[in-house]
Amino acid sequence: MAIQGSIVASILLSYLVAACYGATFSSLQNTLVVTASPQAGQVLKGGEDNITVTWSLNNTFPAGTDSDYKTVKIKLCYAPISQQDRAWRKTEEELKRDKTCQHKIVAKPYSPSTNTFTWTVQRDVPTATYFIRAYVHNSADKEVAFGQTTDSHKATNLFEVQAISGRHVSLDIASVCFSAFSVVALFGFFFLEKRKAKASQKS
Ligand SMILES: *[C@@H]1O[C@H](CO)[C@@H](O)[C@H](O)[C@H]1NC(C)=O
Ligand SMILES: *[C@@H]1O[C@H](CO)[C@@H](O)[C@H](O)[C@H]1NC(C)=O
């Protein structure tokens, strides 16, 4: 009786823990097939280049696998090489605390057939190596499945983003300074010319 009681208690407790802490990555089923347009090793420019993401249900799974699938959230995720020594990008088993996939690309209602979405790499995406992951949420908005463009070791099909916003900002500053200087210079020369003209009239 006591053993049965403690088993029941521990099962209840684990449900409670699961309910409080939400989904863990290893509890998700890898049922989506996800591909993206960048070639392995390609370097994309922030603010300019586009990524086309394609996803669908892997139809080797039995019918009904996706009966509670409601939404798909596509995210840009840091590859291990860009997570090293950066606690703020660390992978955590508990999805609420996981920092691997910080850049949201799009959220769409789930559909098992082929879906595509084209996204322009945003300027606030830092220079790093990335892959793409899709999370499937159920009707309770809890993660239940996923798919990604890389393998389970996050070693294949990685691409890079080169943030160029910094360069643009300094170019912008330089061009503003240059225009301000040319306006000042223009007026300067204008007055100099006028003074010269007056001086020559007097003499
Ligand atoms: C990315 O998509 C935008 C909007 O569709 C387009 O204007 C732009 O030319 C595309 N960029 C490249 C590099 O193809
Ligand atoms: C579909 O899932 C099966 C079983 O997990 C896997 O072996 C197969 O590689 C997957 N297909 C694709 C295209 O990812």
Coordinates of N, CA, C and O in Angstrom, one line a residue, residues 41-201:
G41 N 27.2 26.9 -45.2 CA 28.3 27.8 -45.2 C 28.1 29.2 -45.8 O 28.9 30.1 -45.8
Q42 N 26.9 29.4 -46.4 CA 26.6 30.6 -47.1 C 26.6 31.8 -46.0 O 26.2 31.6 -44.9
V43 N 27.0 33.0 -46.5 CA 27.0 34.1 -45.6 C 25.9 35.1 -46.1 O 25.9 35.5 -47.2
L44 N 24.9 35.3 -45.2 CA 23.8 36.2 -45.5 C 24.0 37.6 -44.9 O 24.5 37.7 -43.8
K45 N 23.6 38.6 -45.6 CA 23.8 40.0 -45.1 C 22.5 40.4 -44.4 O 21.4 40.3 -45.0
G46 N 22.6 40.9 -43.1 CA 21.5 41.4 -42.4 C 20.9 42.6 -43.1 O 21.6 43.4 -43.6
G47 N 19.5 42.6 -43.1 CA 18.8 43.7 -43.7 C 18.7 43.6 -45.2 O 18.0 44.5 -45.8
E48 N 19.3 42.6 -45.8 CA 19.3 42.5 -47.3 C 18.8 41.2 -47.8 O 17.9 41.1 -48.6
D49 N 19.5 40.1 -47.3 CA 19.3 38.8 -47.9 C 18.1 38.1 -47.3 O 17.6 38.5 -46.1
N50 N 17.5 37.2 -48.0 CA 16.3 36.6 -47.6 C 16.5 35.1 -47.4 O 17.4 34.5 -48.0
I51 N 15.7 34.6 -46.5 CA 15.7 33.1 -46.2 C 14.3 32.6 -46.6 O 13.3 33.1 -46.0
T52 N 14.2 31.6 -47.4 CA 12.9 30.9 -47.6 C 12.9 29.6 -46.8 O 13.8 28.8 -47.1
V53 N 12.0 29.5 -45.9 CA 11.9 28.3 -45.1 C 10.7 27.5 -45.6 O 9.6 28.0 -45.9
T54 N 10.9 26.2 -45.7 CA 9.9 25.3 -46.1 C 9.7 24.2 -45.1 O 10.7 23.7 -44.5
W55 N 8.4 23.9 -44.7 CA 8.2 22.9 -43.7 C 6.9 22.1 -44.0 O 6.0 22.6 -44.6
S56 N 6.9 20.8 -43.6 CA 5.8 19.9 -43.8 C 5.9 18.8 -42.8 O 6.9 18.6 -42.2
L57 N 4.8 18.1 -42.7 CA 4.8 16.9 -41.8 C 5.5 15.8 -42.4 O 5.3 15.5 -43.6
N58 N 6.4 15.1 -41.7 CA 7.1 13.9 -42.2 C 6.1 12.8 -42.2 O 5.6 12.4 -41.2
N59 N 5.7 12.4 -43.5 CA 4.6 11.5 -43.6 C 4.9 10.0 -43.3 O 4.1 9.1 -43.5
T60 N 6.1 9.8 -42.7 CA 6.3 8.4 -42.2 C 5.6 8.2 -40.8 O 5.5 7.1 -40.4
F61 N 5.2 9.3 -40.2 CA 4.5 9.2 -38.9 C 3.0 8.8 -39.2 O 2.4 9.2 -40.2
P62 N 2.5 8.0 -38.3 CA 1.1 7.5 -38.5 C 0.1 8.6 -38.5 O 0.3 9.6 -37.9
A63 N -1.0 8.4 -39.2 CA -2.1 9.4 -39.3 C -2.6 9.7 -37.9 O -2.6 8.8 -37.0
G64 N -2.9 10.9 -37.6 CA -3.3 11.3 -36.3 C -2.2 11.8 -35.4 O -2.5 12.4 -34.4
T65 N -1.0 11.6 -35.8 CA 0.2 12.2 -35.1 C 0.0 13.7 -34.8 O 0.3 14.2 -33.7
D66 N -0.6 14.3 -35.8 CA -0.7 15.8 -35.7 C -2.1 16.3 -35.3 O -2.4 17.4 -35.5
S67 N -2.9 15.4 -34.7 CA -4.3 15.8 -34.4 C -4.4 17.0 -33.5 O -5.4 17.7 -33.5
D68 N -3.4 17.2 -32.6 CA -3.4 18.3 -31.7 C -2.5 19.4 -32.1 O -2.1 20.3 -31.3
Y69 N -2.0 19.4 -33.3 CA -1.1 20.5 -33.8 C -1.8 21.7 -34.1 O -2.8 21.6 -34.9
K70 N -1.5 22.8 -33.6 CA -2.2 24.1 -33.8 C -1.4 25.1 -34.6 O -1.8 25.7 -35.5
T71 N -0.2 25.4 -34.0 CA 0.6 26.5 -34.7 C 2.0 26.0 -34.9 O 2.5 25.1 -34.2
V72 N 2.7 26.7 -35.8 CA 4.1 26.4 -36.0 C 4.9 27.7 -35.9 O 4.4 28.7 -36.4
K73 N 5.9 27.7 -35.1 CA 6.7 28.9 -34.9 C 8.1 28.6 -35.4 O 8.8 27.7 -35.0
I74 N 8.5 29.4 -36.4 CA 9.8 29.2 -37.1 C 10.8 30.2 -36.4 O 10.5 31.4 -36.3
K75 N 11.9 29.6 -36.0 CA 12.9 30.4 -35.3 C 14.3 30.3 -35.9 O 14.7 29.2 -36.4
L76 N 15.1 31.3 -35.8 CA 16.5 31.3 -36.1 C 17.3 31.0 -34.9 O 17.1 31.6 -33.8
C77 N 18.2 29.9 -35.0 CA 18.8 29.4 -33.8 C 20.4 29.4 -33.9 O 20.9 29.2 -35.0
Y78 N 21.0 29.7 -32.8 CA 22.5 29.7 -32.8 C 23.1 28.3 -32.9 O 22.7 27.4 -32.2
A79 N 24.0 28.1 -33.8 CA 24.8 26.9 -33.9 C 25.8 26.8 -32.7 O 26.1 27.9 -32.1
P80 N 26.2 25.6 -32.3 CA 27.1 25.5 -31.1 C 28.3 26.4 -31.2 O 28.7 27.0 -30.2
I81 N 28.9 26.6 -32.4 CA 30.1 27.4 -32.5 C 29.8 28.9 -32.1 O 30.7 29.5 -31.6
S82 N 28.6 29.3 -32.2 CA 28.3 30.7 -31.8 C 27.7 30.8 -30.4 O 27.3 31.8 -30.0
Q83 N 27.6 29.6 -29.7 CA 27.1 29.6 -28.3 C 28.3 29.5 -27.3 O 28.1 29.8 -26.2
Q84 N 29.5 29.1 -27.8 CA 30.6 28.9 -26.9 C 30.9 30.2 -26.2 O 31.0 31.3 -26.8
D85 N 31.1 30.0 -24.8 CA 31.4 31.1 -24.0 C 30.4 32.2 -24.0 O 30.7 33.4 -23.6
R86 N 29.2 31.9 -24.4 CA 28.1 32.9 -24.4 C 26.9 32.4 -23.6 O 26.0 31.7 -24.3
A87 N 26.9 32.6 -22.3 CA 25.8 32.0 -21.5 C 24.4 32.5 -22.0 O 23.4 31.8 -21.8
W88 N 24.4 33.7 -22.6 CA 23.1 34.3 -23.0 C 22.6 33.6 -24.3 O 21.5 34.0 -24.8
R89 N 23.3 32.6 -24.8 CA 22.8 31.8 -26.0 C 22.7 30.4 -25.6 O 22.6 29.5 -26.6
K90 N 22.8 30.0 -24.4 CA 23.0 28.6 -24.0 C 21.8 27.8 -24.2 O 20.6 28.2 -24.1
T91 N 22.0 26.5 -24.6 CA 20.9 25.6 -24.8 C 20.5 25.0 -23.5 O 21.4 24.6 -22.7
E92 N 19.2 25.0 -23.2 CA 18.7 24.4 -22.0 C 17.6 23.4 -22.3 O 16.9 23.6 -23.3
E93 N 17.6 22.3 -21.6 CA 16.6 21.3 -21.9 C 15.2 21.8 -21.7 O 14.3 21.4 -22.5
E94 N 15.0 22.6 -20.7 CA 13.7 23.2 -20.4 C 13.5 24.3 -21.4 O 14.2 25.3 -21.5
L95 N 12.4 24.2 -22.2 CA 12.2 25.1 -23.3 C 12.1 26.6 -22.9 O 12.5 27.5 -23.6
K96 N 11.4 26.8 -21.7 CA 11.2 28.2 -21.3 C 12.5 28.9 -21.0 O 12.6 30.1 -21.1
R97 N 13.6 28.1 -20.6 CA 14.9 28.7 -20.3 C 15.8 28.6 -21.5 O 16.9 29.2 -21.4
D98 N 15.5 27.9 -22.5 CA 16.4 27.7 -23.6 C 16.7 29.0 -24.4 O 15.7 29.8 -24.6
K99 N 17.9 29.2 -24.7 CA 18.3 30.5 -25.4 C 18.9 30.2 -26.7 O 19.5 31.1 -27.3
T100 N 18.7 29.0 -27.3 CA 19.3 28.7 -28.6 C 18.6 29.5 -29.7 O 19.3 29.9 -30.6
C101 N 17.3 29.6 -29.6 CA 16.5 30.1 -30.7 C 15.9 31.4 -30.3 O 14.7 31.4 -29.9
Q102 N 16.6 32.5 -30.5 CA 16.1 33.8 -30.0 C 15.4 34.7 -31.0 O 14.7 35.6 -30.7
H103 N 15.5 34.3 -32.3 CA 15.0 35.2 -33.3 C 13.8 34.6 -34.0 O 13.9 33.6 -34.7
K104 N 12.7 35.2 -33.7 CA 11.4 34.6 -34.3 C 11.3 35.0 -35.8 O 11.5 36.2 -36.1
I105 N 11.1 34.1 -36.6 CA 10.9 34.4 -38.0 C 9.4 34.5 -38.4 O 9.0 35.6 -38.9
V106 N 8.6 33.5 -38.0 CA 7.2 33.7 -38.2 C 6.4 32.6 -37.4 O 7.0 31.6 -37.0
A107 N 5.1 32.9 -37.1 CA 4.2 31.9 -36.5 C 3.1 31.8 -37.5 O 2.5 32.7 -38.0
K108 N 2.7 30.5 -37.8 CA 1.7 30.2 -38.7 C 0.8 29.1 -38.2 O 1.2 28.3 -37.5
P109 N -0.5 29.1 -38.6 CA -1.3 28.0 -38.2 C -0.8 26.7 -38.9 O -0.2 26.7 -40.0
Y110 N -0.9 25.6 -38.1 CA -0.3 24.3 -38.6 C -1.0 23.8 -39.8 O -2.3 23.8 -39.9
S111 N -0.3 23.3 -40.8 CA -0.8 22.6 -41.9 C 0.2 21.5 -42.3 O 1.4 21.8 -42.4
P112 N -0.3 20.3 -42.5 CA 0.6 19.2 -42.8 C 1.3 19.3 -44.1 O 2.4 18.7 -44.3
S113 N 0.7 20.0 -45.1 CA 1.3 20.0 -46.4 C 2.5 21.0 -46.5 O 2.8 21.6 -45.5
T114 N 3.1 21.2 -47.6 CA 4.2 22.0 -47.7 C 3.9 23.5 -47.5 O 3.0 24.0 -48.2
N115 N 4.6 24.1 -46.6 CA 4.4 25.5 -46.3 C 5.7 26.2 -46.6 O 6.8 25.7 -46.3
T116 N 5.6 27.4 -47.1 CA 6.8 28.2 -47.3 C 6.7 29.6 -46.8 O 5.5 30.2 -46.8
F117 N 7.7 30.2 -46.3 CA 7.7 31.6 -45.9 C 9.1 32.2 -46.2 O 10.1 31.6 -45.9
T118 N 9.1 33.4 -46.7 CA 10.3 34.1 -47.0 C 10.5 35.3 -46.1 O 9.6 36.0 -45.9
W119 N 11.6 35.3 -45.5 CA 11.9 36.3 -44.5 C 13.2 37.0 -44.8 O 14.2 36.4 -45.2
T120 N 13.2 38.3 -44.7 CA 14.5 39.1 -44.8 C 15.2 39.1 -43.5 O 14.6 39.4 -42.5
V121 N 16.4 38.7 -43.5 CA 17.2 38.7 -42.3 C 17.2 40.1 -41.7 O 17.6 41.1 -42.3
Q122 N 16.8 40.2 -40.4 CA 16.6 41.5 -39.8 C 17.9 42.1 -39.4 O 18.9 41.4 -39.2
R123 N 18.0 43.4 -39.3 CA 19.2 44.1 -39.0 C 19.7 43.9 -37.6 O 20.9 44.1 -37.3
D124 N 18.8 43.5 -36.7 CA 19.2 43.3 -35.3 C 19.7 41.8 -35.1 O 20.0 41.5 -34.0
V125 N 19.8 41.0 -36.1 CA 20.4 39.7 -36.0 C 21.9 39.8 -35.9 O 22.5 40.3 -36.8
P126 N 22.5 39.4 -34.8 CA 23.9 39.5 -34.7 C 24.7 38.6 -35.6 O 24.2 37.5 -36.0
T127 N 25.9 39.0 -35.9 CA 26.8 38.1 -36.7 C 27.0 36.8 -36.0 O 27.5 36.8 -34.9
A128 N 26.7 35.7 -36.6 CA 26.9 34.4 -36.0 C 26.5 33.3 -37.0 O 26.1 33.6 -38.1
T129 N 26.7 32.0 -36.5 CA 26.3 30.9 -37.3 C 25.0 30.3 -36.8 O 24.8 30.2 -35.6
Y130 N 24.1 30.0 -37.8 CA 22.8 29.7 -37.4 C 22.2 28.4 -38.1 O 22.7 28.0 -39.1
F131 N 21.1 27.9 -37.5 CA 20.3 27.0 -38.3 C 18.8 27.4 -38.0 O 18.6 28.4 -37.2
I132 N 17.9 26.7 -38.6 CA 16.5 27.1 -38.4 C 15.7 25.9 -37.7 O 15.9 24.8 -38.1
R133 N 14.9 26.2 -36.8 CA 14.0 25.2 -36.1 C 12.6 25.7 -36.1 O 12.3 26.9 -36.0
A134 N 11.7 24.7 -36.3 CA 10.3 25.0 -36.2 C 9.7 24.2 -35.0 O 10.0 23.1 -34.8
Y135 N 9.0 25.0 -34.2 CA 8.3 24.4 -33.0 C 6.8 24.2 -33.3 O 6.2 25.2 -33.8
V136 N 6.3 23.1 -33.0 CA 4.8 22.9 -33.2 C 4.2 23.1 -31.8 O 4.6 22.4 -30.8
H137 N 3.2 23.9 -31.7 CA 2.4 24.1 -30.4 C 1.1 23.5 -30.6 O 0.5 23.5 -31.6
N138 N 0.6 22.9 -29.4 CA -0.8 22.3 -29.5 C -1.8 23.4 -29.1 O -1.5 24.6 -28.9
S139 N -3.1 22.9 -28.9 CA -4.1 23.9 -28.6 C -3.9 24.6 -27.3 O -4.5 25.6 -27.0
A140 N -3.1 24.0 -26.4 CA -2.9 24.6 -25.1 C -1.6 25.5 -25.2 O -1.0 26.0 -24.2
D141 N -1.1 25.8 -26.4 CA 0.0 26.6 -26.7 C 1.3 26.0 -26.1 O 2.2 26.7 -25.7
K142 N 1.4 24.7 -26.0 CA 2.6 24.0 -25.5 C 3.3 23.4 -26.6 O 2.7 22.8 -27.5
E143 N 4.6 23.4 -26.6 CA 5.4 22.8 -27.6 C 5.3 21.3 -27.6 O 5.4 20.7 -26.5
V144 N 5.0 20.6 -28.7 CA 4.8 19.2 -28.7 C 5.7 18.5 -29.8 O 5.9 17.3 -29.7
A145 N 6.1 19.3 -30.8 CA 6.9 18.7 -31.8 C 7.9 19.7 -32.4 O 7.7 20.9 -32.1
F146 N 8.8 19.3 -33.2 CA 9.7 20.2 -33.9 C 10.3 19.6 -35.1 O 10.0 18.5 -35.5
G147 N 11.0 20.5 -35.8 CA 11.7 20.0 -37.0 C 12.8 21.1 -37.2 O 12.7 22.2 -36.7
Q148 N 14.0 20.7 -37.8 CA 15.1 21.7 -37.9 C 15.9 21.4 -39.2 O 15.8 20.3 -39.7
T149 N 16.6 22.4 -39.6 CA 17.4 22.3 -40.8 C 18.7 21.6 -40.7 O 19.4 21.3 -41.6
T150 N 19.1 21.3 -39.4 CA 20.3 20.6 -39.2 C 20.1 19.2 -38.5 O 19.0 18.9 -38.3
D151 N 21.2 18.5 -38.3 CA 21.0 17.2 -37.7 C 20.9 17.3 -36.2 O 21.0 18.5 -35.6
S152 N 20.8 16.2 -35.4 CA 20.7 16.3 -34.0 C 21.9 16.9 -33.3 O 21.8 17.4 -32.2
H153 N 23.1 16.8 -34.0 CA 24.3 17.4 -33.3 C 24.5 18.8 -33.8 O 25.5 19.4 -33.4
K154 N 23.6 19.4 -34.5 CA 23.6 20.8 -35.0 C 25.0 21.0 -35.7 O 25.7 21.9 -35.4
A155 N 25.3 20.1 -36.6 CA 26.6 20.2 -37.3 C 26.5 20.3 -38.8 O 27.5 20.6 -39.5
T156 N 25.3 20.2 -39.4 CA 25.1 20.2 -40.8 C 24.2 21.4 -41.2 O 23.4 21.9 -40.4
N157 N 24.4 21.8 -42.5 CA 23.5 22.8 -43.1 C 23.5 24.2 -42.3 O 22.4 24.8 -42.2
L158 N 24.6 24.5 -41.7 CA 24.6 25.8 -41.0 C 25.0 26.9 -41.9 O 25.7 26.7 -42.9
F159 N 24.5 28.1 -41.6 CA 24.8 29.2 -42.5 C 25.1 30.4 -41.5 O 24.9 30.3 -40.3
E160 N 25.7 31.4 -42.1 CA 26.1 32.6 -41.3 C 25.3 33.8 -41.7 O 24.9 34.0 -42.8
V161 N 25.2 34.7 -40.7 CA 24.7 36.0 -40.9 C 25.8 37.0 -40.6 O 26.5 36.9 -39.6
Q162 N 25.9 37.9 -41.5 CA 26.9 39.0 -41.3 C 26.1 40.3 -41.1 O 25.4 40.8 -42.0
A163 N 26.1 40.8 -39.8 CA 25.3 42.0 -39.5 C 26.1 43.2 -40.2 O 27.3 43.3 -40.0
I164 N 25.3 44.0 -40.9 CA 26.0 45.1 -41.6 C 25.4 46.4 -41.0 O 25.8 47.5 -41.5
S165 N 24.5 46.3 -40.0 CA 23.9 47.6 -39.5 C 25.0 48.5 -39.0 O 24.9 49.7 -39.1
G166 N 26.0 48.0 -38.3 CA 27.1 48.8 -37.8 C 27.7 49.6 -38.9 O 27.9 50.8 -38.8
R167 N 28.1 49.0 -40.0 CA 28.7 49.7 -41.1 C 27.7 50.7 -41.7 O 28.1 51.9 -41.9
H168 N 26.5 50.4 -41.8 CA 25.5 51.4 -42.3 C 25.4 52.6 -41.4 O 25.3 53.7 -41.8
V169 N 25.4 52.3 -40.0 CA 25.3 53.4 -39.1 C 26.5 54.4 -39.3 O 26.3 55.6 -39.4
S170 N 27.7 53.8 -39.4 CA 28.8 54.7 -39.5 C 28.9 55.4 -40.8 O 29.2 56.6 -40.9
L171 N 28.4 54.7 -41.9 CA 28.3 55.4 -43.2 C 27.3 56.6 -43.1 O 27.5 57.7 -43.6
D172 N 26.1 56.3 -42.4 CA 25.1 57.3 -42.2 C 25.7 58.5 -41.5 O 25.5 59.7 -41.9
I173 N 26.4 58.3 -40.4 CA 27.0 59.3 -39.6 C 28.0 60.1 -40.5 O 28.0 61.4 -40.6
A174 N 28.8 59.4 -41.2 CA 29.8 60.0 -42.1 C 29.1 60.9 -43.1 O 29.6 62.1 -43.4
S175 N 28.0 60.4 -43.7 CA 27.4 61.2 -44.8 C 26.7 62.4 -44.2 O 26.7 63.5 -44.8
V176 N 26.1 62.3 -43.0 CA 25.5 63.5 -42.3 C 26.6 64.5 -42.0 O 26.4 65.7 -42.3
C177 N 27.7 64.1 -41.5 CA 28.8 65.0 -41.2 C 29.3 65.7 -42.4 O 29.5 66.9 -42.5
F178 N 29.4 64.9 -43.5 CA 29.9 65.5 -44.7 C 29.0 66.5 -45.3 O 29.4 67.6 -45.7
S179 N 27.6 66.2 -45.3 CA 26.7 67.2 -45.8 C 26.7 68.5 -44.9 O 26.6 69.6 -45.5
A180 N 26.7 68.3 -43.6 CA 26.8 69.5 -42.7 C 28.0 70.3 -43.1 O 27.9 71.5 -43.2
F181 N 29.1 69.6 -43.3 CA 30.4 70.3 -43.6 C 30.2 71.1 -44.9 O 30.6 72.2 -45.0
S182 N 29.6 70.4 -45.9 CA 29.5 71.1 -47.2 C 28.6 72.3 -47.2 O 28.9 73.3 -47.8
V183 N 27.5 72.2 -46.3 CA 26.6 73.4 -46.2 C 27.4 74.6 -45.6 O 27.4 75.7 -46.1
V184 N 28.2 74.2 -44.5 CA 28.9 75.3 -43.8 C 30.0 75.8 -44.8 O 30.1 77.1 -44.9
A185 N 30.6 75.0 -45.5 CA 31.7 75.4 -46.5 C 31.1 76.3 -47.5 O 31.6 77.3 -47.9
L186 N 29.9 75.9 -48.0 CA 29.2 76.7 -49.1 C 28.9 78.1 -48.6 O 29.3 79.1 -49.3
F187 N 28.3 78.2 -47.4 CA 28.1 79.5 -46.8 C 29.4 80.3 -46.6 O 29.4 81.5 -46.9
G188 N 30.4 79.6 -46.1 CA 31.7 80.2 -45.9 C 32.2 80.8 -47.1 O 32.6 82.0 -47.1
F189 N 32.2 80.1 -48.2 CA 32.7 80.6 -49.5 C 31.9 81.7 -50.0 O 32.4 82.7 -50.5
F190 N 30.6 81.6 -49.8 CA 29.6 82.6 -50.3 C 30.0 84.0 -49.6 O 30.1 85.0 -50.3
F191 N 30.2 83.9 -48.3 CA 30.5 85.2 -47.5 C 31.8 85.7 -47.9 O 32.0 86.9 -48.1
L192 N 32.8 84.8 -48.1 CA 34.1 85.2 -48.5 C 34.1 85.9 -49.8 O 34.6 87.0 -50.0
E193 N 33.3 85.4 -50.8 CA 33.2 85.9 -52.1 C 32.5 87.3 -52.0 O 33.0 88.3 -52.6
K194 N 31.5 87.4 -51.2 CA 30.8 88.7 -51.0 C 31.7 89.8 -50.5 O 31.8 90.9 -50.9
R195 N 32.5 89.4 -49.4 CA 33.5 90.3 -48.8 C 34.5 90.8 -49.9 O 34.8 91.9 -49.9
K196 N 35.0 89.8 -50.6 CA 36.0 90.1 -51.7 C 35.4 91.1 -52.7 O 36.0 92.1 -53.0
A197 N 34.1 90.8 -53.0 CA 33.4 91.7 -54.0 C 33.3 93.1 -53.5 O 33.6 94.0 -54.2
K198 N 32.9 93.2 -52.2 CA 32.8 94.5 -51.6 C 34.1 95.2 -51.5 O 34.2 96.4 -51.8
A199 N 35.1 94.5 -51.1 CA 36.4 95.0 -51.0 C 36.9 95.6 -52.3 O 37.5 96.7 -52.4
S200 N 36.6 94.9 -53.4 CA 37.1 95.3 -54.7 C 36.3 96.5 -55.2 O 36.8 97.4 -55.9
Q201 N 35.0 96.6 -54.8 CA 34.2 97.8 -55.2 C 34.7 99.0 -54.6 O 34.8 100.1 -55.2

